[in-house]
Amino acid sequence: MTLQTKETVIGFVGTGVMGKSMASHFLKAGYPVVVYTRTKAKAEDLLAQGAVWKEHVSEVAQASDVIITMVGYPSDVEEVYLGAEGIVPHAKPGSFLIDMTTSKPSLAKKIYEEAKKHDLHSLDAPVSGGDIGAREARLTIMVGGDQEAFDAIEPLLKIMGTNVVLQGGPGAGQHTKMCNQIAIATNMIGVCEAISYAKKAGLDPSRVLESIAAGAAGSWSLSNLAPRMIAGNFDPGFYIKHFIKDMGIALEAAKEMGLLTPGLELSKSLYDELAANGMEDNGTQALIKWFEK
């Protein structure tokens, strides 16, 4: 099972905040890339770099050897893969399907089984690292699927990320992403509380970060999102509405396994409140607004 370098056509469905950067790395590496996204304007930068536009998901599937998806919600994933004009019914036998959306583990398993019936290799490969990681090709990529398919596709995944790990069979990538989101959810509360405390104590929060981000309290969110909070920059590297979706998936999966996640429940309740007040399209760092209201 091999993929011919630079002869492999990469299809990309979903070119939003992260998907656009991820797809661009394949163009820079010399691969032919075809793209589709619901709003064509979001693909204009990629088209200017040489990507080829397709009018439908089915056309991307028919033209590609590897199809990568980075869409919004599980309902989008299901439609893109299993709908009448979706990837599974139209992809060429032997193609590789890589869903990098954060979605339900159960849906990843369903897509895998349907893909196998069509002689297609399906992997769930959600990512972490936000817009910065996508832009700098430093994403963490958590993969679920068959070892043989992973071995074939790993060099392509490493074009987008630096930490690429096969976690297990179908759905394992999505379960691992849930672990990631659970860890982030409560950490974000801690970051916001620390900044709020620093301000109340009359400290310079940026100077405080110089000390605590390099110590035992250090985290990705503290180093990358806390400075945005302090600067009042709430542009989305990762949308609040998508984080709420992820936390909902994690809560549902945890409940099915009989696991209590009180920190996750608290974090989701705070973000739900922000969304209800019109901030769902802000970046997740906007949680600081809850503490400063």
PDB file of C-alpha atoms in Angstrom:
ATOM      1  CA  MET A   1       0.000   0.000   0.000  1.00  0.00           C
ATOM      2  CA  THR A   2       1.928   3.032  -1.259  1.00  0.00           C
ATOM      3  CA  LEU A   3       1.159   6.599  -2.243  1.00  0.00           C
ATOM      4  CA  GLN A   4       3.279   8.079  -5.026  1.00  0.00           C
ATOM      5  CA  THR A   5       4.784  11.323  -3.811  1.00  0.00           C
ATOM      6  CA  LYS A   6       3.812  14.384  -5.849  1.00  0.00           C
ATOM      7  CA  GLU A   7       1.599  12.240  -8.093  1.00  0.00           C
ATOM      8  CA  THR A   8      -0.984  11.753  -5.369  1.00  0.00           C
ATOM      9  CA  VAL A   9      -3.983  14.076  -5.773  1.00  0.00           C
ATOM     10  CA  ILE A  10      -5.089  15.526  -2.445  1.00  0.00           C
ATOM     11  CA  GLY A  11      -8.749  16.428  -2.111  1.00  0.00           C
ATOM     12  CA  PHE A  12      -9.659  18.855   0.663  1.00  0.00           C
ATOM     13  CA  VAL A  13     -13.205  19.504   1.856  1.00  0.00           C
ATOM     14  CA  GLY A  14     -13.573  22.390   4.312  1.00  0.00           C
ATOM     15  CA  THR A  15     -11.189  25.357   4.098  1.00  0.00           C
ATOM     16  CA  GLY A  16     -12.077  27.418   7.143  1.00  0.00           C
ATOM     17  CA  VAL A  17      -9.777  28.902   9.795  1.00  0.00           C
ATOM     18  CA  MET A  18      -7.684  25.727  10.086  1.00  0.00           C
ATOM     19  CA  GLY A  19      -8.481  23.816   6.908  1.00  0.00           C
ATOM     20  CA  LYS A  20      -7.151  26.569   4.656  1.00  0.00           C
ATOM     21  CA  SER A  21      -3.709  26.476   6.269  1.00  0.00           C
ATOM     22  CA  MET A  22      -3.642  22.679   6.340  1.00  0.00           C
ATOM     23  CA  ALA A  23      -4.441  22.424   2.633  1.00  0.00           C
ATOM     24  CA  SER A  24      -1.855  25.068   1.761  1.00  0.00           C
ATOM     25  CA  HIS A  25       0.973  22.894   3.079  1.00  0.00           C
ATOM     26  CA  PHE A  26       0.264  20.296   0.384  1.00  0.00           C
ATOM     27  CA  LEU A  27       0.424  22.961  -2.314  1.00  0.00           C
ATOM     28  CA  LYS A  28       3.750  24.191  -0.930  1.00  0.00           C
ATOM     29  CA  ALA A  29       5.016  20.609  -0.924  1.00  0.00           C
ATOM     30  CA  GLY A  30       4.174  20.267  -4.619  1.00  0.00           C
ATOM     31  CA  TYR A  31       1.060  18.092  -4.491  1.00  0.00           C
ATOM     32  CA  PRO A  32      -1.914  18.665  -6.797  1.00  0.00           C
ATOM     33  CA  VAL A  33      -4.839  19.780  -4.621  1.00  0.00           C
ATOM     34  CA  VAL A  34      -8.559  19.971  -5.380  1.00  0.00           C
ATOM     35  CA  VAL A  35     -10.882  21.729  -2.955  1.00  0.00           C
ATOM     36  CA  TYR A  36     -14.503  22.258  -2.063  1.00  0.00           C
ATOM     37  CA  THR A  37     -16.026  24.337   0.717  1.00  0.00           C
ATOM     38  CA  ARG A  38     -19.560  25.648   1.145  1.00  0.00           C
ATOM     39  CA  THR A  39     -18.428  29.263   0.834  1.00  0.00           C
ATOM     40  CA  LYS A  40     -16.121  29.523  -2.175  1.00  0.00           C
ATOM     41  CA  ALA A  41     -14.640  32.820  -0.963  1.00  0.00           C
ATOM     42  CA  LYS A  42     -12.954  30.887   1.857  1.00  0.00           C
ATOM     43  CA  ALA A  43     -10.996  28.933  -0.754  1.00  0.00           C
ATOM     44  CA  GLU A  44      -9.808  31.923  -2.815  1.00  0.00           C
ATOM     45  CA  ASP A  45      -6.339  32.017  -1.212  1.00  0.00           C
ATOM     46  CA  LEU A  46      -5.837  28.333  -2.030  1.00  0.00           C
ATOM     47  CA  LEU A  47      -7.065  28.799  -5.608  1.00  0.00           C
ATOM     48  CA  ALA A  48      -4.557  31.640  -5.997  1.00  0.00           C
ATOM     49  CA  GLN A  49      -1.835  29.219  -4.878  1.00  0.00           C
ATOM     50  CA  GLY A  50      -2.838  26.671  -7.528  1.00  0.00           C
ATOM     51  CA  ALA A  51      -5.594  24.565  -5.999  1.00  0.00           C
ATOM     52  CA  VAL A  52      -8.406  23.468  -8.321  1.00  0.00           C
ATOM     53  CA  TRP A  53     -12.002  24.225  -7.367  1.00  0.00           C
ATOM     54  CA  LYS A  54     -14.710  21.563  -7.523  1.00  0.00           C
ATOM     55  CA  GLU A  55     -18.423  22.351  -7.401  1.00  0.00           C
ATOM     56  CA  HIS A  56     -19.445  19.336  -5.300  1.00  0.00           C
ATOM     57  CA  VAL A  57     -18.007  16.970  -2.699  1.00  0.00           C
ATOM     58  CA  SER A  58     -18.620  14.088  -5.122  1.00  0.00           C
ATOM     59  CA  GLU A  59     -16.332  15.752  -7.686  1.00  0.00           C
ATOM     60  CA  VAL A  60     -13.543  16.061  -5.106  1.00  0.00           C
ATOM     61  CA  ALA A  61     -13.950  12.366  -4.283  1.00  0.00           C
ATOM     62  CA  GLN A  62     -13.825  11.313  -7.928  1.00  0.00           C
ATOM     63  CA  ALA A  63     -10.705  13.383  -8.649  1.00  0.00           C
ATOM     64  CA  SER A  64      -8.618  12.484  -5.583  1.00  0.00           C
ATOM     65  CA  ASP A  65      -6.451   9.676  -4.229  1.00  0.00           C
ATOM     66  CA  VAL A  66      -6.579  11.039  -0.679  1.00  0.00           C
ATOM     67  CA  ILE A  67      -9.596  12.985   0.587  1.00  0.00           C
ATOM     68  CA  ILE A  68      -9.180  15.072   3.749  1.00  0.00           C
ATOM     69  CA  THR A  69     -12.146  16.680   5.483  1.00  0.00           C
ATOM     70  CA  MET A  70     -12.179  19.507   8.035  1.00  0.00           C
ATOM     71  CA  VAL A  71     -15.796  20.539   8.487  1.00  0.00           C
ATOM     72  CA  GLY A  72     -17.915  21.784  11.391  1.00  0.00           C
ATOM     73  CA  TYR A  73     -20.218  19.299  13.080  1.00  0.00           C
ATOM     74  CA  PRO A  74     -20.905  15.535  13.134  1.00  0.00           C
ATOM     75  CA  SER A  75     -23.989  16.150  10.985  1.00  0.00           C
ATOM     76  CA  ASP A  76     -21.719  17.772   8.381  1.00  0.00           C
ATOM     77  CA  VAL A  77     -19.301  14.843   8.567  1.00  0.00           C
ATOM     78  CA  GLU A  78     -22.095  12.319   8.059  1.00  0.00           C
ATOM     79  CA  GLU A  79     -23.478  14.201   5.050  1.00  0.00           C
ATOM     80  CA  VAL A  80     -20.033  14.739   3.486  1.00  0.00           C
ATOM     81  CA  TYR A  81     -19.119  11.069   3.772  1.00  0.00           C
ATOM     82  CA  LEU A  82     -22.357   9.090   3.593  1.00  0.00           C
ATOM     83  CA  GLY A  83     -24.811  11.385   1.769  1.00  0.00           C
ATOM     84  CA  ALA A  84     -25.933  10.583  -1.775  1.00  0.00           C
ATOM     85  CA  GLU A  85     -23.398  13.070  -3.164  1.00  0.00           C
ATOM     86  CA  GLY A  86     -20.828  12.225  -0.508  1.00  0.00           C
ATOM     87  CA  ILE A  87     -17.335  10.822  -0.505  1.00  0.00           C
ATOM     88  CA  VAL A  88     -17.945   7.135   0.173  1.00  0.00           C
ATOM     89  CA  PRO A  89     -20.361   6.584  -2.764  1.00  0.00           C
ATOM     90  CA  HIS A  90     -18.105   8.465  -5.210  1.00  0.00           C
ATOM     91  CA  ALA A  91     -14.468   7.877  -4.202  1.00  0.00           C
ATOM     92  CA  LYS A  92     -12.251   5.688  -6.351  1.00  0.00           C
ATOM     93  CA  PRO A  93     -11.610   2.206  -4.897  1.00  0.00           C
ATOM     94  CA  GLY A  94      -8.376   2.187  -2.924  1.00  0.00           C
ATOM     95  CA  SER A  95      -8.655   5.860  -1.944  1.00  0.00           C
ATOM     96  CA  PHE A  96      -7.784   7.077   1.546  1.00  0.00           C
ATOM     97  CA  LEU A  97     -10.374   9.031   3.526  1.00  0.00           C
ATOM     98  CA  ILE A  98      -9.119  11.134   6.439  1.00  0.00           C
ATOM     99  CA  ASP A  99     -11.619  12.989   8.585  1.00  0.00           C
ATOM    100  CA  MET A 100      -9.796  15.598  10.667  1.00  0.00           C
ATOM    101  CA  THR A 101     -12.979  17.140  12.072  1.00  0.00           C
ATOM    102  CA  THR A 102     -13.566  16.620  15.779  1.00  0.00           C
ATOM    103  CA  SER A 103     -16.580  14.339  15.659  1.00  0.00           C
ATOM    104  CA  LYS A 104     -18.275  11.401  17.360  1.00  0.00           C
ATOM    105  CA  PRO A 105     -16.233   8.194  17.825  1.00  0.00           C
ATOM    106  CA  SER A 106     -19.342   6.195  16.913  1.00  0.00           C
ATOM    107  CA  LEU A 107     -19.643   8.060  13.601  1.00  0.00           C
ATOM    108  CA  ALA A 108     -15.972   7.409  12.834  1.00  0.00           C
ATOM    109  CA  LYS A 109     -16.636   3.689  13.240  1.00  0.00           C
ATOM    110  CA  LYS A 110     -19.715   3.897  11.007  1.00  0.00           C
ATOM    111  CA  ILE A 111     -17.778   5.661   8.249  1.00  0.00           C
ATOM    112  CA  TYR A 112     -14.968   3.104   8.538  1.00  0.00           C
ATOM    113  CA  GLU A 113     -17.389   0.197   8.070  1.00  0.00           C
ATOM    114  CA  GLU A 114     -19.140   1.821   5.099  1.00  0.00           C
ATOM    115  CA  ALA A 115     -15.812   2.756   3.510  1.00  0.00           C
ATOM    116  CA  LYS A 116     -14.551  -0.803   3.824  1.00  0.00           C
ATOM    117  CA  LYS A 117     -17.563  -2.032   1.826  1.00  0.00           C
ATOM    118  CA  HIS A 118     -16.391   0.216  -1.041  1.00  0.00           C
ATOM    119  CA  ASP A 119     -12.705  -0.795  -0.822  1.00  0.00           C
ATOM    120  CA  LEU A 120     -11.786   2.526   0.787  1.00  0.00           C
ATOM    121  CA  HIS A 121      -9.365   3.152   3.654  1.00  0.00           C
ATOM    122  CA  SER A 122     -10.890   5.356   6.349  1.00  0.00           C
ATOM    123  CA  LEU A 123      -9.075   7.037   9.230  1.00  0.00           C
ATOM    124  CA  ASP A 124     -10.337   9.444  11.875  1.00  0.00           C
ATOM    125  CA  ALA A 125      -7.579  11.976  12.564  1.00  0.00           C
ATOM    126  CA  PRO A 126      -8.721  14.973  14.626  1.00  0.00           C
ATOM    127  CA  VAL A 127      -6.132  17.604  15.444  1.00  0.00           C
ATOM    128  CA  SER A 128      -5.020  19.948  18.200  1.00  0.00           C
ATOM    129  CA  GLY A 129      -2.960  23.108  17.922  1.00  0.00           C
ATOM    130  CA  GLY A 130      -5.464  25.696  16.739  1.00  0.00           C
ATOM    131  CA  ASP A 131      -4.911  28.228  13.982  1.00  0.00           C
ATOM    132  CA  ILE A 132      -1.254  28.685  14.953  1.00  0.00           C
ATOM    133  CA  GLY A 133      -0.488  24.960  14.768  1.00  0.00           C
ATOM    134  CA  ALA A 134      -2.316  24.684  11.444  1.00  0.00           C
ATOM    135  CA  ARG A 135      -0.478  27.669   9.984  1.00  0.00           C
ATOM    136  CA  GLU A 136       2.947  26.495  11.138  1.00  0.00           C
ATOM    137  CA  ALA A 137       2.367  22.778  10.348  1.00  0.00           C
ATOM    138  CA  ARG A 138       2.846  21.892  14.013  1.00  0.00           C
ATOM    139  CA  LEU A 139      -0.459  20.158  14.669  1.00  0.00           C
ATOM    140  CA  THR A 140      -0.888  17.199  16.968  1.00  0.00           C
ATOM    141  CA  ILE A 141      -2.785  14.565  14.971  1.00  0.00           C
ATOM    142  CA  MET A 142      -4.597  11.746  16.786  1.00  0.00           C
ATOM    143  CA  VAL A 143      -5.387   8.842  14.485  1.00  0.00           C
ATOM    144  CA  GLY A 144      -7.788   5.925  14.587  1.00  0.00           C
ATOM    145  CA  GLY A 145      -7.832   3.175  11.975  1.00  0.00           C
ATOM    146  CA  ASP A 146      -5.873   0.243  10.565  1.00  0.00           C
ATOM    147  CA  GLN A 147      -2.104   0.097  11.005  1.00  0.00           C
ATOM    148  CA  GLU A 148      -1.495  -0.553   7.295  1.00  0.00           C
ATOM    149  CA  ALA A 149      -3.554   2.455   6.218  1.00  0.00           C
ATOM    150  CA  PHE A 150      -1.836   4.619   8.836  1.00  0.00           C
ATOM    151  CA  ASP A 151       1.618   3.550   7.650  1.00  0.00           C
ATOM    152  CA  ALA A 152       0.698   4.547   4.089  1.00  0.00           C
ATOM    153  CA  ILE A 153      -0.713   7.928   5.027  1.00  0.00           C
ATOM    154  CA  GLU A 154       1.647   8.944   7.843  1.00  0.00           C
ATOM    155  CA  PRO A 155       4.099  10.861   5.583  1.00  0.00           C
ATOM    156  CA  LEU A 156       1.198  13.003   4.330  1.00  0.00           C
ATOM    157  CA  LEU A 157      -0.062  13.677   7.849  1.00  0.00           C
ATOM    158  CA  LYS A 158       3.419  14.837   8.798  1.00  0.00           C
ATOM    159  CA  ILE A 159       3.133  17.590   6.185  1.00  0.00           C
ATOM    160  CA  MET A 160       0.523  19.137   8.491  1.00  0.00           C
ATOM    161  CA  GLY A 161       1.755  18.119  11.931  1.00  0.00           C
ATOM    162  CA  THR A 162       4.750  17.239  14.058  1.00  0.00           C
ATOM    163  CA  ASN A 163       3.109  14.860  16.523  1.00  0.00           C
ATOM    164  CA  VAL A 164       1.293  12.101  14.635  1.00  0.00           C
ATOM    165  CA  VAL A 165       0.254   9.036  16.644  1.00  0.00           C
ATOM    166  CA  LEU A 166      -1.937   6.031  15.796  1.00  0.00           C
ATOM    167  CA  GLN A 167      -4.057   5.570  18.930  1.00  0.00           C
ATOM    168  CA  GLY A 168      -5.893   2.400  17.941  1.00  0.00           C
ATOM    169  CA  GLY A 169      -8.681   1.206  15.696  1.00  0.00           C
ATOM    170  CA  PRO A 170     -11.582   3.187  14.182  1.00  0.00           C
ATOM    171  CA  GLY A 171     -12.828   5.860  16.582  1.00  0.00           C
ATOM    172  CA  ALA A 172      -9.670   5.873  18.702  1.00  0.00           C
ATOM    173  CA  GLY A 173      -8.534   9.186  17.226  1.00  0.00           C
ATOM    174  CA  GLN A 174     -11.824  10.807  18.193  1.00  0.00           C
ATOM    175  CA  HIS A 175     -11.723   9.358  21.702  1.00  0.00           C
ATOM    176  CA  THR A 176      -8.200  10.754  22.111  1.00  0.00           C
ATOM    177  CA  LYS A 177      -9.392  14.174  20.947  1.00  0.00           C
ATOM    178  CA  MET A 178     -12.076  14.039  23.621  1.00  0.00           C
ATOM    179  CA  CYS A 179      -9.299  13.523  26.199  1.00  0.00           C
ATOM    180  CA  ASN A 180      -7.585  16.582  24.728  1.00  0.00           C
ATOM    181  CA  GLN A 181     -10.718  18.743  24.903  1.00  0.00           C
ATOM    182  CA  ILE A 182     -11.503  17.636  28.460  1.00  0.00           C
ATOM    183  CA  ALA A 183      -8.008  18.686  29.553  1.00  0.00           C
ATOM    184  CA  ILE A 184      -8.323  22.048  27.784  1.00  0.00           C
ATOM    185  CA  ALA A 185     -11.822  22.771  29.130  1.00  0.00           C
ATOM    186  CA  THR A 186     -10.849  23.024  32.787  1.00  0.00           C
ATOM    187  CA  ASN A 187      -7.412  24.461  32.021  1.00  0.00           C
ATOM    188  CA  MET A 188      -9.087  27.420  30.298  1.00  0.00           C
ATOM    189  CA  ILE A 189     -10.946  28.198  33.518  1.00  0.00           C
ATOM    190  CA  GLY A 190      -7.640  28.183  35.398  1.00  0.00           C
ATOM    191  CA  VAL A 191      -5.998  30.488  32.854  1.00  0.00           C
ATOM    192  CA  CYS A 192      -8.851  32.994  33.076  1.00  0.00           C
ATOM    193  CA  GLU A 193      -8.915  32.907  36.870  1.00  0.00           C
ATOM    194  CA  ALA A 194      -5.137  33.449  37.025  1.00  0.00           C
ATOM    195  CA  ILE A 195      -5.285  36.502  34.748  1.00  0.00           C
ATOM    196  CA  SER A 196      -8.258  37.924  36.649  1.00  0.00           C
ATOM    197  CA  TYR A 197      -6.435  37.404  39.951  1.00  0.00           C
ATOM    198  CA  ALA A 198      -3.291  39.118  38.618  1.00  0.00           C
ATOM    199  CA  LYS A 199      -5.329  42.174  37.588  1.00  0.00           C
ATOM    200  CA  LYS A 200      -7.179  42.364  40.907  1.00  0.00           C
ATOM    201  CA  ALA A 201      -3.851  42.153  42.761  1.00  0.00           C
ATOM    202  CA  GLY A 202      -2.551  45.120  40.792  1.00  0.00           C
ATOM    203  CA  LEU A 203       0.011  43.102  38.845  1.00  0.00           C
ATOM    204  CA  ASP A 204       0.956  43.377  35.171  1.00  0.00           C
ATOM    205  CA  PRO A 205      -0.637  40.178  33.781  1.00  0.00           C
ATOM    206  CA  SER A 206       1.829  40.012  30.892  1.00  0.00           C
ATOM    207  CA  ARG A 207       4.732  40.065  33.326  1.00  0.00           C
ATOM    208  CA  VAL A 208       3.002  37.438  35.464  1.00  0.00           C
ATOM    209  CA  LEU A 209       2.814  35.232  32.380  1.00  0.00           C
ATOM    210  CA  GLU A 210       6.584  35.495  31.939  1.00  0.00           C
ATOM    211  CA  SER A 211       6.954  33.734  35.265  1.00  0.00           C
ATOM    212  CA  ILE A 212       4.133  31.228  35.434  1.00  0.00           C
ATOM    213  CA  ALA A 213       4.056  30.087  31.793  1.00  0.00           C
ATOM    214  CA  ALA A 214       7.607  28.794  32.174  1.00  0.00           C
ATOM    215  CA  GLY A 215       6.889  26.968  35.443  1.00  0.00           C
ATOM    216  CA  ALA A 216       4.746  24.083  36.617  1.00  0.00           C
ATOM    217  CA  ALA A 217       1.551  25.933  35.596  1.00  0.00           C
ATOM    218  CA  GLY A 218       2.666  26.077  31.966  1.00  0.00           C
ATOM    219  CA  SER A 219       0.265  24.949  29.238  1.00  0.00           C
ATOM    220  CA  TRP A 220      -0.446  25.627  25.575  1.00  0.00           C
ATOM    221  CA  SER A 221      -3.440  27.751  26.506  1.00  0.00           C
ATOM    222  CA  LEU A 222      -1.421  29.787  29.000  1.00  0.00           C
ATOM    223  CA  SER A 223       1.346  30.480  26.461  1.00  0.00           C
ATOM    224  CA  ASN A 224      -0.784  31.032  23.364  1.00  0.00           C
ATOM    225  CA  LEU A 225      -4.251  32.173  24.447  1.00  0.00           C
ATOM    226  CA  ALA A 226      -3.581  34.121  27.635  1.00  0.00           C
ATOM    227  CA  PRO A 227      -1.675  36.851  25.709  1.00  0.00           C
ATOM    228  CA  ARG A 228      -4.694  37.200  23.408  1.00  0.00           C
ATOM    229  CA  MET A 229      -6.971  37.524  26.440  1.00  0.00           C
ATOM    230  CA  ILE A 230      -4.788  40.271  27.892  1.00  0.00           C
ATOM    231  CA  ALA A 231      -4.674  42.099  24.547  1.00  0.00           C
ATOM    232  CA  GLY A 232      -8.461  41.874  24.121  1.00  0.00           C
ATOM    233  CA  ASN A 233      -8.012  39.866  20.921  1.00  0.00           C
ATOM    234  CA  PHE A 234     -10.957  37.504  20.646  1.00  0.00           C
ATOM    235  CA  ASP A 235     -10.582  36.573  16.970  1.00  0.00           C
ATOM    236  CA  PRO A 236     -11.194  32.850  16.508  1.00  0.00           C
ATOM    237  CA  GLY A 237      -8.294  30.468  16.321  1.00  0.00           C
ATOM    238  CA  PHE A 238     -10.958  28.010  17.425  1.00  0.00           C
ATOM    239  CA  TYR A 239     -14.601  29.062  17.644  1.00  0.00           C
ATOM    240  CA  ILE A 240     -16.537  28.930  20.904  1.00  0.00           C
ATOM    241  CA  LYS A 241     -19.413  27.265  19.039  1.00  0.00           C
ATOM    242  CA  HIS A 242     -17.126  24.445  17.905  1.00  0.00           C
ATOM    243  CA  PHE A 243     -15.655  23.996  21.377  1.00  0.00           C
ATOM    244  CA  ILE A 244     -19.179  23.708  22.799  1.00  0.00           C
ATOM    245  CA  LYS A 245     -19.860  21.038  20.173  1.00  0.00           C
ATOM    246  CA  ASP A 246     -16.721  19.152  21.214  1.00  0.00           C
ATOM    247  CA  MET A 247     -17.552  19.343  24.906  1.00  0.00           C
ATOM    248  CA  GLY A 248     -21.046  18.059  24.159  1.00  0.00           C
ATOM    249  CA  ILE A 249     -19.598  15.038  22.341  1.00  0.00           C
ATOM    250  CA  ALA A 250     -17.216  14.372  25.236  1.00  0.00           C
ATOM    251  CA  LEU A 251     -20.000  14.646  27.829  1.00  0.00           C
ATOM    252  CA  GLU A 252     -22.176  12.251  25.836  1.00  0.00           C
ATOM    253  CA  ALA A 253     -19.361   9.715  25.453  1.00  0.00           C
ATOM    254  CA  ALA A 254     -18.397  10.015  29.139  1.00  0.00           C
ATOM    255  CA  LYS A 255     -22.001   9.434  30.191  1.00  0.00           C
ATOM    256  CA  GLU A 256     -22.167   6.316  28.003  1.00  0.00           C
ATOM    257  CA  MET A 257     -19.077   4.999  29.807  1.00  0.00           C
ATOM    258  CA  GLY A 258     -20.400   5.904  33.247  1.00  0.00           C
ATOM    259  CA  LEU A 259     -17.700   8.518  33.838  1.00  0.00           C
ATOM    260  CA  LEU A 260     -18.257  11.691  35.878  1.00  0.00           C
ATOM    261  CA  THR A 261     -16.702  14.864  34.407  1.00  0.00           C
ATOM    262  CA  PRO A 262     -17.661  17.792  36.677  1.00  0.00           C
ATOM    263  CA  GLY A 263     -14.892  20.067  35.378  1.00  0.00           C
ATOM    264  CA  LEU A 264     -16.039  19.553  31.809  1.00  0.00           C
ATOM    265  CA  GLU A 265     -19.658  20.245  32.788  1.00  0.00           C
ATOM    266  CA  LEU A 266     -18.673  23.513  34.477  1.00  0.00           C
ATOM    267  CA  SER A 267     -16.599  24.697  31.532  1.00  0.00           C
ATOM    268  CA  LYS A 268     -19.367  23.933  29.046  1.00  0.00           C
ATOM    269  CA  SER A 269     -21.901  25.823  31.179  1.00  0.00           C
ATOM    270  CA  LEU A 270     -19.705  28.959  31.114  1.00  0.00           C
ATOM    271  CA  TYR A 271     -19.191  28.752  27.356  1.00  0.00           C
ATOM    272  CA  ASP A 272     -22.916  28.112  26.840  1.00  0.00           C
ATOM    273  CA  GLU A 273     -23.585  31.373  28.677  1.00  0.00           C
ATOM    274  CA  LEU A 274     -21.172  33.262  26.398  1.00  0.00           C
ATOM    275  CA  ALA A 275     -22.803  31.753  23.301  1.00  0.00           C
ATOM    276  CA  ALA A 276     -26.249  32.717  24.574  1.00  0.00           C
ATOM    277  CA  ASN A 277     -24.965  36.280  24.774  1.00  0.00           C
ATOM    278  CA  GLY A 278     -23.895  36.372  21.130  1.00  0.00           C
ATOM    279  CA  MET A 279     -20.254  35.348  21.455  1.00  0.00           C
ATOM    280  CA  GLU A 280     -20.338  31.939  19.773  1.00  0.00           C
ATOM    281  CA  ASP A 281     -18.152  33.164  16.896  1.00  0.00           C
ATOM    282  CA  ASN A 282     -15.437  34.474  19.226  1.00  0.00           C
ATOM    283  CA  GLY A 283     -12.316  32.440  19.888  1.00  0.00           C
ATOM    284  CA  THR A 284     -12.251  30.222  22.979  1.00  0.00           C
ATOM    285  CA  GLN A 285     -10.006  32.790  24.733  1.00  0.00           C
ATOM    286  CA  ALA A 286     -13.107  34.975  25.067  1.00  0.00           C
ATOM    287  CA  LEU A 287     -13.934  32.963  28.193  1.00  0.00           C
ATOM    288  CA  ILE A 288     -12.081  35.731  30.044  1.00  0.00           C
ATOM    289  CA  LYS A 289     -15.138  37.920  29.360  1.00  0.00           C
ATOM    290  CA  TRP A 290     -17.179  35.756  31.730  1.00  0.00           C
ATOM    291  CA  PHE A 291     -14.755  36.556  34.556  1.00  0.00           C
ATOM    292  CA  GLU A 292     -14.617  40.263  33.746  1.00  0.00           C
ATOM    293  CA  LYS A 293     -18.356  40.864  33.345  1.00  0.00           C
TER     294      LYS A 293
END
